PDB file of N, CA and C in Angstrom:
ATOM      1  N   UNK A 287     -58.532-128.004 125.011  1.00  0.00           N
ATOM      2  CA  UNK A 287     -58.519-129.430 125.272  1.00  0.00           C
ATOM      3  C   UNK A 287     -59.890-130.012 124.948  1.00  0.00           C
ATOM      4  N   UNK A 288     -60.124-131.491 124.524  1.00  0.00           N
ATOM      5  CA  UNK A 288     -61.059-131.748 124.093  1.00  0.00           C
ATOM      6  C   UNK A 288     -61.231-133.138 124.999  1.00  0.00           C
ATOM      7  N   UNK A 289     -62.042-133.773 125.104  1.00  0.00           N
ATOM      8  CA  UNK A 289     -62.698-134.642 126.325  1.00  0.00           C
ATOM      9  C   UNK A 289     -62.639-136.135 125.399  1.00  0.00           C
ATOM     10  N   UNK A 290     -62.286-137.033 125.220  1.00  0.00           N
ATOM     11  CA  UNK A 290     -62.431-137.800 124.376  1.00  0.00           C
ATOM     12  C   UNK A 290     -63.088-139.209 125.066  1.00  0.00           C
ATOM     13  N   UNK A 291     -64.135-139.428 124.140  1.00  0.00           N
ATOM     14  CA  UNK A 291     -64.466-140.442 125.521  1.00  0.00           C
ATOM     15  C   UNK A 291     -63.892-141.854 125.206  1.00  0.00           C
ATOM     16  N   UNK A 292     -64.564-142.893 125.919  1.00  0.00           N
ATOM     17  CA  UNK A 292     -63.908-144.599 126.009  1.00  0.00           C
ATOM     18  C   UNK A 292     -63.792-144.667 125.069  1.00  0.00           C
ATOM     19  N   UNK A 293     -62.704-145.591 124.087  1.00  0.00           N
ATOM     20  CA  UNK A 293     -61.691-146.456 125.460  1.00  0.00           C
ATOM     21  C   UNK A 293     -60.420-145.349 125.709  1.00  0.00           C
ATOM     22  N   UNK A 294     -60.428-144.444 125.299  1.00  0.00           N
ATOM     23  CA  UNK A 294     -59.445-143.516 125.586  1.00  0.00           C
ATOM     24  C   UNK A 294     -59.197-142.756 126.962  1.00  0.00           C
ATOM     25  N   UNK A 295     -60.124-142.157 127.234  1.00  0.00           N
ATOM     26  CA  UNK A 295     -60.417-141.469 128.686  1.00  0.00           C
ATOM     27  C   UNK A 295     -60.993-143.149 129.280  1.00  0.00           C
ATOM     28  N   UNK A 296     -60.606-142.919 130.589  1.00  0.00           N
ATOM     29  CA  UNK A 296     -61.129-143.704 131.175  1.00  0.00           C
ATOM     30  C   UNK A 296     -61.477-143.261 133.204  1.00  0.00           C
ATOM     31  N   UNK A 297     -61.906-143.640 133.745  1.00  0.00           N
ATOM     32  CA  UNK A 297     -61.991-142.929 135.134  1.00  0.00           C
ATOM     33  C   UNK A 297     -60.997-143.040 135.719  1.00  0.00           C
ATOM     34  N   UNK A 298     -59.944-143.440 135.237  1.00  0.00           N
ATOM     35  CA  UNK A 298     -59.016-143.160 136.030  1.00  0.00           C
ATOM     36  C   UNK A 298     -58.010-142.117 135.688  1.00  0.00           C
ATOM     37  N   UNK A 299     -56.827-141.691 136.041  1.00  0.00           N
ATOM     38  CA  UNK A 299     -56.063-140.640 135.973  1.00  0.00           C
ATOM     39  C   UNK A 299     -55.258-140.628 134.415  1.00  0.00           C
ATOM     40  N   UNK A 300     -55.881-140.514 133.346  1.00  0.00           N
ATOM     41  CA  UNK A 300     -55.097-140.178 131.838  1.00  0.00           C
ATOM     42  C   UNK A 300     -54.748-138.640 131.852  1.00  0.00           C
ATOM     43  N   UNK A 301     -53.261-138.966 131.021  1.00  0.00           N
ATOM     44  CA  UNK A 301     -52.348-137.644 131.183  1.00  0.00           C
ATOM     45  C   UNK A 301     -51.530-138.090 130.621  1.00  0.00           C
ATOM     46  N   UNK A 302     -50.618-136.922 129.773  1.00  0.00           N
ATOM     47  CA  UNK A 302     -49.738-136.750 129.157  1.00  0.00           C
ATOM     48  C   UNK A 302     -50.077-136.997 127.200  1.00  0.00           C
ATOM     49  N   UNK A 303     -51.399-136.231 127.129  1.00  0.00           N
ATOM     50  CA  UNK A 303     -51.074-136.881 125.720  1.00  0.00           C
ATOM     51  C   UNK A 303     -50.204-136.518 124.704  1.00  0.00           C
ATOM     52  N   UNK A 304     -50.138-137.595 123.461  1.00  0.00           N
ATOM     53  CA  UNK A 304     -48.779-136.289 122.301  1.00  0.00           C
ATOM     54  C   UNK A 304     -49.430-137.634 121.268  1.00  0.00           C
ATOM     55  N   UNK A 305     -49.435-136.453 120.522  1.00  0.00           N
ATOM     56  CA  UNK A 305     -49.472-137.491 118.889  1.00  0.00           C
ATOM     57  C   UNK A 305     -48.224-137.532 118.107  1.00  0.00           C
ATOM     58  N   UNK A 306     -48.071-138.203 117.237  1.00  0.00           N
ATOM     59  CA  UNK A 306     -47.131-138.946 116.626  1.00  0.00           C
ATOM     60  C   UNK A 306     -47.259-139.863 115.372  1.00  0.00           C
ATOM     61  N   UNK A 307     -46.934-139.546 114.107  1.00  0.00           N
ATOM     62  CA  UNK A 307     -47.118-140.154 113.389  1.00  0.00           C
ATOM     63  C   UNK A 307     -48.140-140.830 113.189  1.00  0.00           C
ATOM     64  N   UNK A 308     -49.544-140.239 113.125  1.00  0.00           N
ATOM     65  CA  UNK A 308     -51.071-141.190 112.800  1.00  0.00           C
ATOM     66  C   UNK A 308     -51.083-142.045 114.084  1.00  0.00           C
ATOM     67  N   UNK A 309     -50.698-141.604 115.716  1.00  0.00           N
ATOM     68  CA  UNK A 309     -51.024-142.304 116.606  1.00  0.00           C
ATOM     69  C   UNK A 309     -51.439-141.201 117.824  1.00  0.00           C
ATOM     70  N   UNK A 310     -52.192-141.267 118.488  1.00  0.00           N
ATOM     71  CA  UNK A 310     -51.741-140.738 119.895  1.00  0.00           C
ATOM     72  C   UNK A 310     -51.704-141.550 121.009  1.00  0.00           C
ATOM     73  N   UNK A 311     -50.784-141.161 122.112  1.00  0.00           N
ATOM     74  CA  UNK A 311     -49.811-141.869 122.643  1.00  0.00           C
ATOM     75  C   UNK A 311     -50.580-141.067 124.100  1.00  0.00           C
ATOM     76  N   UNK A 312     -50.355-141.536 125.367  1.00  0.00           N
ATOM     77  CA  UNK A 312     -51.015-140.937 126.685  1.00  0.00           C
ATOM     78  C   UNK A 312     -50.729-141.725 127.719  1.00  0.00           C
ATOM     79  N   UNK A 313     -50.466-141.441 128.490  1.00  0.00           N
ATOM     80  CA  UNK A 313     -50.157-142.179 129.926  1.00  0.00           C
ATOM     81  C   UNK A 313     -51.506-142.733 130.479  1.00  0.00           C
ATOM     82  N   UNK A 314     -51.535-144.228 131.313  1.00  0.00           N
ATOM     83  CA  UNK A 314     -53.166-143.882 132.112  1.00  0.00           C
ATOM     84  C   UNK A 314     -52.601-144.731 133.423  1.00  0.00           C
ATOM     85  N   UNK A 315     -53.272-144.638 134.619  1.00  0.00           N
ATOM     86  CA  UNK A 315     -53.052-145.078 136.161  1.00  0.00           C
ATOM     87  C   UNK A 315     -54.585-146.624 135.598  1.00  0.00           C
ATOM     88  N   UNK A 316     -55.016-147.082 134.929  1.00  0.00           N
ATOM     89  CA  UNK A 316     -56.161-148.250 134.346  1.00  0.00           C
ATOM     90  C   UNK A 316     -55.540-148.878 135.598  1.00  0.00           C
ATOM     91  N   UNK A 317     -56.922-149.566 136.335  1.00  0.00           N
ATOM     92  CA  UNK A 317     -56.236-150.755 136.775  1.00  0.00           C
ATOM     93  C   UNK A 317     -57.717-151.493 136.750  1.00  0.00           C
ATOM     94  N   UNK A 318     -57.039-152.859 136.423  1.00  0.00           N
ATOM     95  CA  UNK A 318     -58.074-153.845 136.578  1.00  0.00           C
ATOM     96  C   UNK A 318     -57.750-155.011 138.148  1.00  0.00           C
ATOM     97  N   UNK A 319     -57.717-154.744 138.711  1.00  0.00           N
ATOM     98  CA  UNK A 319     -57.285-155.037 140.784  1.00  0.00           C
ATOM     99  C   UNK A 319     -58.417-154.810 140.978  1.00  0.00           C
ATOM    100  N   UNK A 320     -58.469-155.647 141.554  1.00  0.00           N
ATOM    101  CA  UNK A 320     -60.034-155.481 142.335  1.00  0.00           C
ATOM    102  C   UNK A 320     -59.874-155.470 143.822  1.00  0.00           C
ATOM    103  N   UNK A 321     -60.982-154.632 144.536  1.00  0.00           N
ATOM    104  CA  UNK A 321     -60.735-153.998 145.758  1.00  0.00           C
ATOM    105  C   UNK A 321     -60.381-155.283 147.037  1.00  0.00           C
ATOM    106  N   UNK A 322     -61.420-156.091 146.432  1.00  0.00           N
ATOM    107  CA  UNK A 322     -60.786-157.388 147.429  1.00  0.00           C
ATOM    108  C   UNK A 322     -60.595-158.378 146.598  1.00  0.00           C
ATOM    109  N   UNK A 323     -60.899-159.626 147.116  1.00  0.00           N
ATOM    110  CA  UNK A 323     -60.519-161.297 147.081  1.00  0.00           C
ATOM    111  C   UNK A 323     -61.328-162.065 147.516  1.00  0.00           C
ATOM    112  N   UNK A 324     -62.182-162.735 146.943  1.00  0.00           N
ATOM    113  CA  UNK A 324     -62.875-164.392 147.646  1.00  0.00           C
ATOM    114  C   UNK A 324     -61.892-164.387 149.081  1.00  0.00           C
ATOM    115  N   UNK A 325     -61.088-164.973 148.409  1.00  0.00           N
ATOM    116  CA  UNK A 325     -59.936-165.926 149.212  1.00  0.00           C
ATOM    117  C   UNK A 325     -58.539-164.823 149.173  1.00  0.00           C
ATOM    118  N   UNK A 326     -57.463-165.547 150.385  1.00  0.00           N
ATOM    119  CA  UNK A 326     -56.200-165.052 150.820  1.00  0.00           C
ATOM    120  C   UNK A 326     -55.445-165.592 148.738  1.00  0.00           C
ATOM    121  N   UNK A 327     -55.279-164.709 148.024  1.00  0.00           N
ATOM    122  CA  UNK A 327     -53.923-165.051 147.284  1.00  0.00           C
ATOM    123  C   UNK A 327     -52.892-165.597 147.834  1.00  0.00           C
ATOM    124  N   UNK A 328     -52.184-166.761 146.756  1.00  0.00           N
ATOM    125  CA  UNK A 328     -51.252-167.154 146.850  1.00  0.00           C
ATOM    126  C   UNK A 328     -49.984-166.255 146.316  1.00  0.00           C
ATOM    127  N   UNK A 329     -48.555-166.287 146.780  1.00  0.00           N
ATOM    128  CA  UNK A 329     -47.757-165.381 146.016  1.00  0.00           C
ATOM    129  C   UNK A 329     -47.621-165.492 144.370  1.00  0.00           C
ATOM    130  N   UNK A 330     -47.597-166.551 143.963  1.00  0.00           N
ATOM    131  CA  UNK A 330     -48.227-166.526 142.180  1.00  0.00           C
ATOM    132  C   UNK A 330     -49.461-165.555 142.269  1.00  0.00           C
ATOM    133  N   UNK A 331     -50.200-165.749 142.476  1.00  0.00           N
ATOM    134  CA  UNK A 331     -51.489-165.343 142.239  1.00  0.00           C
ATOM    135  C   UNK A 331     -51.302-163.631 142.448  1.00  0.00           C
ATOM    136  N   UNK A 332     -50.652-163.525 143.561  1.00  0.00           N
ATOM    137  CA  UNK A 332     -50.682-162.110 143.794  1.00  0.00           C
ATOM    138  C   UNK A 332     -49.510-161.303 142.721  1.00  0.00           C
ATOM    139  N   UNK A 333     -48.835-161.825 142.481  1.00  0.00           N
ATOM    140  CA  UNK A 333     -47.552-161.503 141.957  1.00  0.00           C
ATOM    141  C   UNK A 333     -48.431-161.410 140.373  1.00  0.00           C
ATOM    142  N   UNK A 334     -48.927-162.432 139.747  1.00  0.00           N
ATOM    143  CA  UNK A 334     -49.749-162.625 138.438  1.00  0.00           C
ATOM    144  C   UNK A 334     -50.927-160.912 138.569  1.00  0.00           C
ATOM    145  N   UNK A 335     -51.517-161.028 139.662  1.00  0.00           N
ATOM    146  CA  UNK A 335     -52.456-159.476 139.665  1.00  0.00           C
ATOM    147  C   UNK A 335     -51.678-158.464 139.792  1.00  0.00           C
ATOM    148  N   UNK A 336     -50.472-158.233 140.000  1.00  0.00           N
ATOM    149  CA  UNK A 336     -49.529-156.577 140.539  1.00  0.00           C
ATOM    150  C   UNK A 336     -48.609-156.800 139.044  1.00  0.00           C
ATOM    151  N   UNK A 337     -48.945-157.750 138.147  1.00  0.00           N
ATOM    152  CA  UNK A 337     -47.971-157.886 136.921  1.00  0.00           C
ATOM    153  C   UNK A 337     -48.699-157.492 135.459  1.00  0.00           C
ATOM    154  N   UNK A 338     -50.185-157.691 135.949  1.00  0.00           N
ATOM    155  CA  UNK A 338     -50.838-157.280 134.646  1.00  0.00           C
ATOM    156  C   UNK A 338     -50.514-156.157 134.364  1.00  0.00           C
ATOM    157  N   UNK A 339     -51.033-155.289 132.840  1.00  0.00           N
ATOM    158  CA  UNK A 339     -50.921-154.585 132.187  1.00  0.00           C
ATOM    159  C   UNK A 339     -51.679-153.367 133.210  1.00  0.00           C
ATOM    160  N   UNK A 340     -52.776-153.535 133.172  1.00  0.00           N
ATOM    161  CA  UNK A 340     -53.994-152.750 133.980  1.00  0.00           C
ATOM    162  C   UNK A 340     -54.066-152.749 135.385  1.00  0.00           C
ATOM    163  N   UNK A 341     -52.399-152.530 135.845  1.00  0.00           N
ATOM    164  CA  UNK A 341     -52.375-152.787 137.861  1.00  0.00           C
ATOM    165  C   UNK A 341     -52.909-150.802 138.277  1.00  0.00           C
ATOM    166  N   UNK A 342     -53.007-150.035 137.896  1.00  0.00           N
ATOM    167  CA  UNK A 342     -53.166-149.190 138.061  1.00  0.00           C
ATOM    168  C   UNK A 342     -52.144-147.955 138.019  1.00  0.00           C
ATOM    169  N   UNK A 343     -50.483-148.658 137.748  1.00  0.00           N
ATOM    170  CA  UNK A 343     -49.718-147.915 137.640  1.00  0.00           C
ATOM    171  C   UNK A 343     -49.420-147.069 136.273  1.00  0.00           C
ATOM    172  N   UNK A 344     -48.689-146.351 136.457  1.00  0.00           N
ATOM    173  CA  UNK A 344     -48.821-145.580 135.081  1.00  0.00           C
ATOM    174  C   UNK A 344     -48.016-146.411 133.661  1.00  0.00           C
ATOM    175  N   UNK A 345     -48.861-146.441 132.887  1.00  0.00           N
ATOM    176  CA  UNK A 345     -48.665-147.295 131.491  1.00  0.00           C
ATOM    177  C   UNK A 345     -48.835-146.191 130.276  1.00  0.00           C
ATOM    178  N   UNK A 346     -48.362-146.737 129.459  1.00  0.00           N
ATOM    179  CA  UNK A 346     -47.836-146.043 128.049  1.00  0.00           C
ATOM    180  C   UNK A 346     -49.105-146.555 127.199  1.00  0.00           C
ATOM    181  N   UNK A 347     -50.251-145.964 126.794  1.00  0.00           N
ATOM    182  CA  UNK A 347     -51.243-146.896 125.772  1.00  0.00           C
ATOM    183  C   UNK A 347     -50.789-145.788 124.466  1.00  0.00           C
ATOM    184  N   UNK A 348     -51.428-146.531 123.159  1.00  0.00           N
ATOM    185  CA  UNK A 348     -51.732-145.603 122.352  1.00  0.00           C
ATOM    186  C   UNK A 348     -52.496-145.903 121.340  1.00  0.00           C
ATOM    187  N   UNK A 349     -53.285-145.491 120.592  1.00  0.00           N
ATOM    188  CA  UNK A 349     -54.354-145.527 119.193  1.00  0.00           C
ATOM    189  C   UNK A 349     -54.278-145.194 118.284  1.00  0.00           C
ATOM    190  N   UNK A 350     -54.535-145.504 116.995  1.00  0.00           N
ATOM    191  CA  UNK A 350     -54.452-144.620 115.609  1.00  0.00           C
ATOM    192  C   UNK A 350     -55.139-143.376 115.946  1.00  0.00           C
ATOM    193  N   UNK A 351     -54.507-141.921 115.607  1.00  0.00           N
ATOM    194  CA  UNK A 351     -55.146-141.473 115.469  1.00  0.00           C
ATOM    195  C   UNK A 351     -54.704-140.348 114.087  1.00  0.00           C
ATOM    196  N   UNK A 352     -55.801-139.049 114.027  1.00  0.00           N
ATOM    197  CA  UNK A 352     -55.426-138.340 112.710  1.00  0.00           C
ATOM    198  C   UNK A 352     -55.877-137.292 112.966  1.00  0.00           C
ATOM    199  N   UNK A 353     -55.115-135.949 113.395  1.00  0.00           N
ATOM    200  CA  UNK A 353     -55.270-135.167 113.326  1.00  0.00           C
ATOM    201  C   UNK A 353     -56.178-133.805 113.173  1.00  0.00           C
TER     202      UNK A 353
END
């Protein structure tokens, strides 16, 4: 296994990689949530932060890559 650094690895939990046709493909837990809040969120607001791409749950990214 080889260590690959940003934007690929990131501190949070990446796993599962597989390449594919001039890409590799990897699971990551990314979240961009931040630990608190100024202020109480509104349900938009909160609903808009648990909907982004980067909530910390596991997501599908992938990059050119080559072998």
């Amino acid at each position: 296994a080889t260590h690959i650094e940003a934007p690929v690895n990131s501190n949070s939990l990446d796993y599962c990689p597989y390449t594919f046709d001039g890409a590799l493909y990897f699971t990551s837990n990314r979240s961009n949530l931040k630990p608190t809040y100024e202020k109480a969120l509104t349900t938009e607001e909160l609903l808009s932060e648990l909907n982004q791409v980067a909530n910390g749950k596991s997501r599908i990214y992938y990059v050119k890559w080559e072998d």
